[in-house]
XYZ file of C-alpha atoms in Angstrom:
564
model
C 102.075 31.203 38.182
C 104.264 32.005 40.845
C 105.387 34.809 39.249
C 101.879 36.185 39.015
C 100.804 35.783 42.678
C 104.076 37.806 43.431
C 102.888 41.041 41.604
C 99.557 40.244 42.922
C 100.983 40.709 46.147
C 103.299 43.717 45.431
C 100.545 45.559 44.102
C 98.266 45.157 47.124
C 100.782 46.236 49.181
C 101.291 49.392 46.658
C 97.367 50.372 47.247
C 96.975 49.179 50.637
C 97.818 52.761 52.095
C 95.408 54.732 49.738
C 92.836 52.255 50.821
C 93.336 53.351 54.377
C 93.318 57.271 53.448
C 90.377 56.433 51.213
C 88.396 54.939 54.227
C 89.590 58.184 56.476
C 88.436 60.244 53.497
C 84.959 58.759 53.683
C 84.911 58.588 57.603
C 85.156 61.930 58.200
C 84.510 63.383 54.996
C 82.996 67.437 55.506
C 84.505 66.897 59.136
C 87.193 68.799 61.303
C 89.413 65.866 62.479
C 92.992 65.069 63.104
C 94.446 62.475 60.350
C 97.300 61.307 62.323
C 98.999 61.736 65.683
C 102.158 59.826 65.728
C 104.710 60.673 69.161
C 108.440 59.183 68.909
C 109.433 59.029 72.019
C 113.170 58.359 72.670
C 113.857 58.177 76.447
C 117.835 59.343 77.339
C 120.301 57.854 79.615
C 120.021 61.047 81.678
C 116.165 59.937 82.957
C 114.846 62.810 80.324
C 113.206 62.409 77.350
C 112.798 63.469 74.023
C 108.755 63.900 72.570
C 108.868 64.502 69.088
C 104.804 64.557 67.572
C 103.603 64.810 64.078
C 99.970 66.109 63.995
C 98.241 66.223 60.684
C 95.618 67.955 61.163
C 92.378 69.095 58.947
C 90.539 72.165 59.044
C 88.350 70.771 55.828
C 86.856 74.074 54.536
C 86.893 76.011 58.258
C 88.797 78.931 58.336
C 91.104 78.643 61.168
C 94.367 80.157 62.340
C 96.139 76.957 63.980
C 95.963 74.571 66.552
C 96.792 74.825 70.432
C 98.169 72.235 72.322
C 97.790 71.402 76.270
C 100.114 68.687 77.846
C 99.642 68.860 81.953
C 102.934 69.329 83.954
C 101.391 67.775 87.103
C 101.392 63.844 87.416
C 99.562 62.471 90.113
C 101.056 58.832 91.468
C 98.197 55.940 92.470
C 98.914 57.456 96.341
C 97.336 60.673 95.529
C 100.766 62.462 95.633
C 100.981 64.964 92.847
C 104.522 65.944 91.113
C 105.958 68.432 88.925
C 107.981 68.161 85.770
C 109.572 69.809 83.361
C 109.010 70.439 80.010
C 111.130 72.939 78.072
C 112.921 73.180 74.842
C 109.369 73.263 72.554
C 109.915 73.884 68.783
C 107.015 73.319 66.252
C 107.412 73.074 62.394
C 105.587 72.544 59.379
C 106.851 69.453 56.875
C 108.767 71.677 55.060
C 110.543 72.431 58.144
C 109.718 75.662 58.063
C 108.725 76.996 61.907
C 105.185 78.028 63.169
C 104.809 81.143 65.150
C 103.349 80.128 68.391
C 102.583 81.547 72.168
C 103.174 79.553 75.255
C 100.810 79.817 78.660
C 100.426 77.875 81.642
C 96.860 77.344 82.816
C 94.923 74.625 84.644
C 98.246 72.989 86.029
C 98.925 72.431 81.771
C 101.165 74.138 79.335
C 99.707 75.557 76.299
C 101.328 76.366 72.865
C 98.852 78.193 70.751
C 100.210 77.516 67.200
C 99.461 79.859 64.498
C 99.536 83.188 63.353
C 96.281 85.440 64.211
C 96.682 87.816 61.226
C 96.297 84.438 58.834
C 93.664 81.568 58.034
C 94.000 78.650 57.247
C 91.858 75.703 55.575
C 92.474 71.986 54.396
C 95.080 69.733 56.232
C 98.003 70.795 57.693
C 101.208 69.446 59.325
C 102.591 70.391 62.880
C 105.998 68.735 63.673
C 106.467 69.454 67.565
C 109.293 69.017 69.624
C 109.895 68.919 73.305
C 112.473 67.459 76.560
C 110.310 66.383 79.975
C 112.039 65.887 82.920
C 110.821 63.577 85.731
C 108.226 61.732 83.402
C 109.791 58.352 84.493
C 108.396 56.432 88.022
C 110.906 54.388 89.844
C 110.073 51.183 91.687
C 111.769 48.869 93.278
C 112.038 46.349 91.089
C 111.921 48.198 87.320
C 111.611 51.391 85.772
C 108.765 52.565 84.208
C 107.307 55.077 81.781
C 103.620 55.342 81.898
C 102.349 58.130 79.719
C 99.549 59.652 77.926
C 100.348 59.946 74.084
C 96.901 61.418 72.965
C 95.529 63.106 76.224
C 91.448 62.639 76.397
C 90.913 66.274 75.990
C 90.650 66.673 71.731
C 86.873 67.432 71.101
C 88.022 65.842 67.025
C 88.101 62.509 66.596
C 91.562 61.009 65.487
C 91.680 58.233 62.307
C 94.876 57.102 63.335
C 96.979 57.319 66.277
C 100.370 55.809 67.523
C 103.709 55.736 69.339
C 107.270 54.106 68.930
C 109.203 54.759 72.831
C 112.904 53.932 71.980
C 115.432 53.301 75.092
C 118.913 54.487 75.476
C 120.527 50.690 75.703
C 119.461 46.971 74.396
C 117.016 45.196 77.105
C 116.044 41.391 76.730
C 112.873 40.871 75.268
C 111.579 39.178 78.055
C 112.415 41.684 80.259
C 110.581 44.266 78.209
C 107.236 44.968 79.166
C 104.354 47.175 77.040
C 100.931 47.662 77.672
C 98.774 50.348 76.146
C 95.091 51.562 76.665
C 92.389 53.362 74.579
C 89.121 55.199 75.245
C 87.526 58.007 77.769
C 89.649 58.681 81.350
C 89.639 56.180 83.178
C 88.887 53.219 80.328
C 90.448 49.765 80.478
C 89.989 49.273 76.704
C 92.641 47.842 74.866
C 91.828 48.559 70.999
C 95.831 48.889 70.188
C 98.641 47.044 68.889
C 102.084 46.550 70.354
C 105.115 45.453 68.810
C 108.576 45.372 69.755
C 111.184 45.774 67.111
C 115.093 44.776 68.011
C 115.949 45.227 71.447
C 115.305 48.739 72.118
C 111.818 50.110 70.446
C 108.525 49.181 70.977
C 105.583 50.666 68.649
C 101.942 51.008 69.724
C 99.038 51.470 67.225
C 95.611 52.346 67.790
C 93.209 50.099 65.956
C 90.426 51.389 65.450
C 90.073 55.631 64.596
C 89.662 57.901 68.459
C 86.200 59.602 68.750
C 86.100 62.989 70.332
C 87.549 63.088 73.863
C 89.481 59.979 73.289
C 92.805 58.999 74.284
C 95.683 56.498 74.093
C 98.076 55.603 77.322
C 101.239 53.634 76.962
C 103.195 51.554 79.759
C 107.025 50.818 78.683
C 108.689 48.871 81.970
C 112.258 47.869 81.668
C 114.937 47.074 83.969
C 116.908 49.624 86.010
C 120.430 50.508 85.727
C 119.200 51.049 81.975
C 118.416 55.431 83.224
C 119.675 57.334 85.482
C 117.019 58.168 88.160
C 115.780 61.606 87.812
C 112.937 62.153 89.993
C 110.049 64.765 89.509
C 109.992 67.493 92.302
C 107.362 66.854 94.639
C 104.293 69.344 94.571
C 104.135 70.625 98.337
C 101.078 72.709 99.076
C 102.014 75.675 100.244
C 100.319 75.418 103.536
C 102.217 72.161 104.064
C 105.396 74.182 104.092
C 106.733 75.993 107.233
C 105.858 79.894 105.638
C 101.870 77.920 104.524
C 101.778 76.883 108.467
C 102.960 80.238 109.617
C 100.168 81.705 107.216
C 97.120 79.411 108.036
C 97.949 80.258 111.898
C 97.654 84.145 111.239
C 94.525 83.154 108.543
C 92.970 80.856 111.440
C 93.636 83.458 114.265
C 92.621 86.535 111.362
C 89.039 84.405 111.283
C 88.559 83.906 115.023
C 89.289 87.630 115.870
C 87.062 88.593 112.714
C 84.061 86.113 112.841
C 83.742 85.802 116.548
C 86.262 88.774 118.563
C 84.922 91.393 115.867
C 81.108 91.136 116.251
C 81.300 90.977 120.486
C 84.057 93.878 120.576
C 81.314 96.117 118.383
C 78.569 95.126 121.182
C 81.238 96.052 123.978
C 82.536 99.042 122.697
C 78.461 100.382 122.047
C 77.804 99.453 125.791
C 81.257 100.709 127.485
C 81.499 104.262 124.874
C 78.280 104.070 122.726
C 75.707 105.075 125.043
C 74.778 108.639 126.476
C 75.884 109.369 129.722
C 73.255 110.108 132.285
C 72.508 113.638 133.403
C 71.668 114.766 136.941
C 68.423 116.917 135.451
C 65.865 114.668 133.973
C 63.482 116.020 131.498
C 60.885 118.766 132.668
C 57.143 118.467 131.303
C 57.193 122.686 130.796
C 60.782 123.957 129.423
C 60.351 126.505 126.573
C 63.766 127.692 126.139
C 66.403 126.067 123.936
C 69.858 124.483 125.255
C 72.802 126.517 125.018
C 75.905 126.200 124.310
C 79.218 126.322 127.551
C 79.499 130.109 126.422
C 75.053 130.509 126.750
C 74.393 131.169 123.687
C 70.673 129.598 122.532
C 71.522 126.614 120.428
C 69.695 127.528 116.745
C 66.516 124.784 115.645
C 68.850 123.041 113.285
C 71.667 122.439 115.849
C 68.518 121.649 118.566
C 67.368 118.691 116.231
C 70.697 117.447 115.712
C 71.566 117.037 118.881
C 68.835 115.085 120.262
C 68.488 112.431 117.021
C 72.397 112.867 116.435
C 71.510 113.528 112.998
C 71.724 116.398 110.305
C 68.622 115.566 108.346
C 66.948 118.035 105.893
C 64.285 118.582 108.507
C 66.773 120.412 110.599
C 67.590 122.634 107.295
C 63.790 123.241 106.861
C 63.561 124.445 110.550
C 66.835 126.845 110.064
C 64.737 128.153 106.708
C 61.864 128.892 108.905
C 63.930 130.218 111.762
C 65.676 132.674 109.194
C 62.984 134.033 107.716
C 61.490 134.760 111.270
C 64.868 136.740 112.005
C 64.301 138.775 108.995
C 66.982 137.323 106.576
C 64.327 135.775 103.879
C 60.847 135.579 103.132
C 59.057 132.244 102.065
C 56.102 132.562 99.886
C 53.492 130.362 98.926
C 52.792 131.198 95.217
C 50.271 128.008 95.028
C 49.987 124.579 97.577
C 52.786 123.188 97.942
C 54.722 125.639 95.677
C 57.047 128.230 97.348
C 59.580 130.780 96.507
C 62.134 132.117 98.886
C 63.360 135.858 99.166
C 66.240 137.614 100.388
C 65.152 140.276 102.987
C 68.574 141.292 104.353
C 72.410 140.588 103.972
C 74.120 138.137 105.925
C 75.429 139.712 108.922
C 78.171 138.948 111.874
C 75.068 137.257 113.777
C 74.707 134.437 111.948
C 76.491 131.024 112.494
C 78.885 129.891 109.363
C 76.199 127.152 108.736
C 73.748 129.839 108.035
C 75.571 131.997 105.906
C 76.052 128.863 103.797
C 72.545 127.859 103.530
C 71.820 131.451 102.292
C 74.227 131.886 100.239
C 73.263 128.368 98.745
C 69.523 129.195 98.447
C 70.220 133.404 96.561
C 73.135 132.050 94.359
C 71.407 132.614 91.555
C 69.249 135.377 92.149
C 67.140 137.544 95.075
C 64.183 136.018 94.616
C 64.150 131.916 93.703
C 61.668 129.039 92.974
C 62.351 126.323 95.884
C 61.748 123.770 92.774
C 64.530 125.162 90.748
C 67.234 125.632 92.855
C 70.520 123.153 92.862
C 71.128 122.648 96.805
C 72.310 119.063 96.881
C 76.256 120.541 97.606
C 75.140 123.191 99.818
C 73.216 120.792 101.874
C 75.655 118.254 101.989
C 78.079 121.417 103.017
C 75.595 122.474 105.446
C 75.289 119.272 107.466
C 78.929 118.632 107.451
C 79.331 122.307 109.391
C 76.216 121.268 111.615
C 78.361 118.573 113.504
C 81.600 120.697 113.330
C 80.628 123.133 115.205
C 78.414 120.654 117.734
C 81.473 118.974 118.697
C 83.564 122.051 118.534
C 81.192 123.357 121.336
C 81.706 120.137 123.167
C 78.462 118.526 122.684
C 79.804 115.273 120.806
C 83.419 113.935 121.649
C 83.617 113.073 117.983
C 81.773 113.797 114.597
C 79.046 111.305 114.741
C 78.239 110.960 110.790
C 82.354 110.153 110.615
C 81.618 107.380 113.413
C 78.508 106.006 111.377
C 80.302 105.848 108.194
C 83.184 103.602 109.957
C 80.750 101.447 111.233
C 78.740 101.491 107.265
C 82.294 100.613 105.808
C 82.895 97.631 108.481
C 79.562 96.035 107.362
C 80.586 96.651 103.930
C 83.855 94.537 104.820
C 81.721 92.113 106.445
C 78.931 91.599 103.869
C 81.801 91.036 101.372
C 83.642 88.592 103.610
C 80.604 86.490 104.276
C 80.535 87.661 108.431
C 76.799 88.062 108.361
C 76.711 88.308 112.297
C 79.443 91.258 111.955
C 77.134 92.996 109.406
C 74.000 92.660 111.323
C 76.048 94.092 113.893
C 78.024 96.894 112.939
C 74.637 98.141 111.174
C 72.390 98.324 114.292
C 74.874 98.855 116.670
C 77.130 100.930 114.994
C 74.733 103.468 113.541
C 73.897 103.615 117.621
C 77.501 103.728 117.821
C 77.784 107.928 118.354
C 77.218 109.365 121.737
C 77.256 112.583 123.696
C 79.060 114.192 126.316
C 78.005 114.892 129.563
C 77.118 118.342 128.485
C 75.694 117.283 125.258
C 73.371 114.939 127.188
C 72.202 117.491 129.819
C 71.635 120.293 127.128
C 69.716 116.906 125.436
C 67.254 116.958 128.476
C 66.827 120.372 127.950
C 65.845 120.062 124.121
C 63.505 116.978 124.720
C 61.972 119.152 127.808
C 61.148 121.812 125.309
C 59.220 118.571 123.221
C 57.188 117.776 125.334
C 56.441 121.423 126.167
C 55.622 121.734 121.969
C 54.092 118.660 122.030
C 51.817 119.012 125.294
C 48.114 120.086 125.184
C 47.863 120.507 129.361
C 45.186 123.650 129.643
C 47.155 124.446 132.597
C 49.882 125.563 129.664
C 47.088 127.534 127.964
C 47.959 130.792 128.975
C 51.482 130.700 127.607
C 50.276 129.907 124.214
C 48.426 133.376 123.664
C 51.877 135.090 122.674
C 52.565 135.924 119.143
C 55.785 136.002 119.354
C 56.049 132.642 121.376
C 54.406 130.925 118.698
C 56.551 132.198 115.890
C 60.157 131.940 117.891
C 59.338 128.246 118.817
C 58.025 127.421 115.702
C 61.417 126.859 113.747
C 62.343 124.070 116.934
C 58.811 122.490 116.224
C 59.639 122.032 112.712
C 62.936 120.608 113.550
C 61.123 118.027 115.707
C 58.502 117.364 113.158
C 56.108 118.075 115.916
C 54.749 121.658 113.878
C 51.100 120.626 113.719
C 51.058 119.591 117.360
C 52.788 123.283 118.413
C 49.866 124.955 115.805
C 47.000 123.059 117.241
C 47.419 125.118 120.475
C 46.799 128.544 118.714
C 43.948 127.397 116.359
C 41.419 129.130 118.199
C 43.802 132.102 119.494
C 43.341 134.570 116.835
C 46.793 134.991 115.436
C 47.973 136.640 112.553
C 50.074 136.028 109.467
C 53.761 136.106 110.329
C 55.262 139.069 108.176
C 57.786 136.865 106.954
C 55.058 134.529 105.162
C 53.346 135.105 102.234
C 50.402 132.448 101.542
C 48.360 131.411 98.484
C 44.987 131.272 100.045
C 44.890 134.930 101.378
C 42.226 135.165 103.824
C 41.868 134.478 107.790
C 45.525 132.522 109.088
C 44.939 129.676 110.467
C 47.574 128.318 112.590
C 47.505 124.196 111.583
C 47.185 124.769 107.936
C 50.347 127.486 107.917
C 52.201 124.892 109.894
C 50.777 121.747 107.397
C 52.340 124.252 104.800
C 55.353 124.797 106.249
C 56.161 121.351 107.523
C 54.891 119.043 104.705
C 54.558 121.298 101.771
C 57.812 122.920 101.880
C 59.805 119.681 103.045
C 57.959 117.521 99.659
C 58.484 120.780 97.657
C 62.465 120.924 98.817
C 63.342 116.904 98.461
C 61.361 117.420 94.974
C 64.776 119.632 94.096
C 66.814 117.682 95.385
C 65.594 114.439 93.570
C 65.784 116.070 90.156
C 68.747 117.186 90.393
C 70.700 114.580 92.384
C 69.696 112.459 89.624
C 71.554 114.260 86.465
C 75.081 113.185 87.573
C 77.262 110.998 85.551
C 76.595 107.161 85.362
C 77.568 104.518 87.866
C 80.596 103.484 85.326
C 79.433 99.719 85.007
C 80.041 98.852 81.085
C 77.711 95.883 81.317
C 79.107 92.031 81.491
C 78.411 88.745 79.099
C 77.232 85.871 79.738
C 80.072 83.118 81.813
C 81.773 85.874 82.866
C 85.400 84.596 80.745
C 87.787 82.363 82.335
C 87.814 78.740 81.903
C 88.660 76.184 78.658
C 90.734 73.144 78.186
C 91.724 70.438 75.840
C 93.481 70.589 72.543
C 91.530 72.046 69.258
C 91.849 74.417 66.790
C 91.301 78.296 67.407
């Protein structure tokens, strides 16, 4: 009988284990999962210690190419102070002892080793024999030494069947001076559901007992008494602004924000009062001044350079009024083949009288031919040419200290910084006071006076200014500066009733008696829509912005151990 209970015995304790695989089997039958995680742990006289960890994992039928592993390198102690050690020496094999190919990263204060090889899946269960040192993974107190350490970190979104740990010291230690604890569950838990179980005088093991969900862990304490390691501490984590360089730094950042948040935005304000704003000429502005401004060597300033010098602008109404002002010096004709539709027309070369802006425009508008459809032509360079010449040769002749488009586009790029940099105040700013930013001479401001005199001259319907409005050729010479002032219809409305005739260098659809307003409607509004029609078309056949699109998250990010 006794005989019998004896192989009753032996043969439970044959089966026992493929009970416990059958009941894994079951658990997580169809199911990614890890079937064991067992660390052996042996902790050296030298305060370092050995991690040796045998993962079994299974893939069950998903095709995968390995596993990666994350341990953190940063240890925080319980008074918030955070501490670096080191972990080097990392080897990973298979349990035929053959090695793994594998990559190593740092990332989210944790080391990664990405196990596998990317040109091969893999299914089923499969072993991972890892190996690695870690120095300053110890904490020293007064009275003992300690190891407390996370075995199975709570970051594996598989559950775990079975999980556990044997820590083996360096020396013998009394049993009662031997101390383990060990903790399951989410970060943070208190939960117990583990075994300890010290064996001889210098290993303790630790066994999970019941299987890890997802996002699970196990935590081990091992104290023992000191004298038994040497005391290797971790290297403190020092923020870098808590070092003398970080201090040095966060001054200049701290000062950098003062001067940019608070000096910046008053400095813009000051510098638009003290350098921004025209200086005041002795003339004022006369009610009845019909000739242009001139430049310091008396020559008549053209319409174009007239309109930029009072709005401090080049705008394409100043290129419509040099058009206009061209064809009334005989270089082009400008014909109305229906509303709003025009063609332009060479009439003579370019000669030594005309300014280098002019010859540009010209030669812009008859590159292609003698005779050209406003609608067709390509002037978006030319223009862009044009302008850039118009405030050249304005400050050249003194009028502007400095080019004021270059001066704008300073001021555009400093709200640009700002915007970026989250300095709303310095945007707001640099936009309406430094597109105010560019001012004149002295000169430029008293030739100014002169050009807003001849305004209000254009603009003015006084009868006692009557009799200078029966001139042909005063209508037709000033006609090019009303353009540029978009005051046309104003300047026409005075000759309505005069009897004038067509302008020889205007050709209109309608035939018939000229009327003053509606050749000046033509000129001002049909030309300008039919000219910023061109441009529009073909400003908008250039190349893409060079944006490739995005996905959703953006990238970045991840943690945890898993497969991949």
């Amino acid at each position: 009988m006794k005989s019998l209970k004896v192989l009753v015995l032996a043969v439970l304790l044959l089966v026992a284990p493929f009970g416990v695989r059958a009941q894994e089997s079951d658990l997580y039958a169809g199911t990614e999962h890890i079937r064991l995680h067992h660390d052996s742990i042996s902790i050296q006289a030298d305060g370092t210690m050995l991690v040796e960890e045998r993962i079994e994992y299974d893939f069950d039928t998903l095709s995968r190419h390995g596993i990666y592993r994350d341990i953190p390198y940063i240890k925080t102690n319980e008074n918030g102070k955070k501490y670096i050690m080191d972990i080097s020496g990392f080897t990973v094999r298979d349990e035929a002892g053959n090695p793994y190919k594998f990559t190593e990263s740092r990332e989210n204060d944790a080391i990664r080793w990405k196990i596998g090889d990317p040109g091969v899946t893999i299914t089923g269960a499969h072993t991972y024999d890892m190996s690695y040192t870690v120095s300053g993974a110890l904490t020293y107190f007064p009275g003992h030494d300690e190891l407390y350490w996370n075995v199975i970190g709570a970051g594996w979104p598989v559950p775990i069947a079975r999980a556990s740990v044997t820590v083996a010291l360096p020396s013998g230690v009394p049993e009662a001076d031997l101390h383990v604890a060990c903790y399951t569950g989410a970060a943070g838990s208190t939960d117990t559901d583990c075994v300890t179980k010290k064996t001889g005088d210098r290993t303790v093991s630790i066994q999970t007992s019941r299987p890890l969900n997802s996002y699970e862990g196990l935590t081990v304490v091992v104290g023992f008494p000191k004298g038994i390691v040497a005391v290797l501490e971790p290297r403190e984590l020092v923020p870098f602004f808590d070092t003398l360089w970080g201090k040095v730094v966060l001054a200049f950042i701290t000062i950098g924000a003062f001067l940019w948040y608070i000096v910046a935005p008053i400095a813009v304000i000051r510098k638009w009062w003290t350098n921004g704003r025209d200086p005041k000429p002795a003339m004022g502005e006369a009610r009845a001044w019909f000739s242009p401004p001139k430049n310091q060597h008396h020559r008549p300033l053209t319409p174009a350079e007239t309109g930029t010098l009072i709005d401090e602008r080049a705008d394409l109404r100043d290129i419509y009024a040099s058009i206009v002002d061209l064809a009334r010096r005989g270089y082009l004709t400008i014909i109305e083949t229906k509303k709003n539709v025009f063609d332009l027309e060479k009439r003579n070369e370019a000669d030594t009288n005309l300014l280098p802006f002019e010859r540009e425009l010209l030669q812009g508008i008859f590159k292609s031919g003698d005779r050209v459809s406003v609608k067709s032509i390509d002037l978006t360079k030319t223009l862009e040419k044009v302008k850039s010449m118009l405030y050249e040769i304005l400050v050249h002749d003194k009028f502007f200290p400095t080019n004021p488009n270059t001066l704008r586009g300073w001021y555009v790029a400093l709200a640009v910084v700002a915007l970026m940099s989250f300095n709303p105040i310095l945007f707001l700013v640099a936009l309406i006071f430094g597109q105010n930013m560019p001012r004149k001479t002295l000169f430029g401001a008293e030739q100014a006076a002169i050009a807003r005199s001849l305004k209000n001259f254009l603009t003015s319907q006084d009868k006692q200014l009557a009799f200078q409005a029966k001139n042909q050729m005063m209508f037709e010479k000033l006609l090019a500066f009303a353009v540029a002032f978009g005051v046309e219809e104003i300047w026409a409305e005075r000759f309505k009733s005069m009897g004038l005739k067509n302008p020889d260098w205007y050709q209109s659809s309608t035939g018939g008696r000229f009327n003053s307003v509606v050749f000046a409607h033509s000129l001002g509004h049909g030309m300008s829509a039919s000219f910023a029609a061109s441009i529009a078309a073909h400003s908008s056949t250039g190349s893409s912005s060079g944006f490739s699109g995005g996905s959703s998250g953006g990238g970045g990010g991840g943690g945890g151990g898993g497969s991949w």
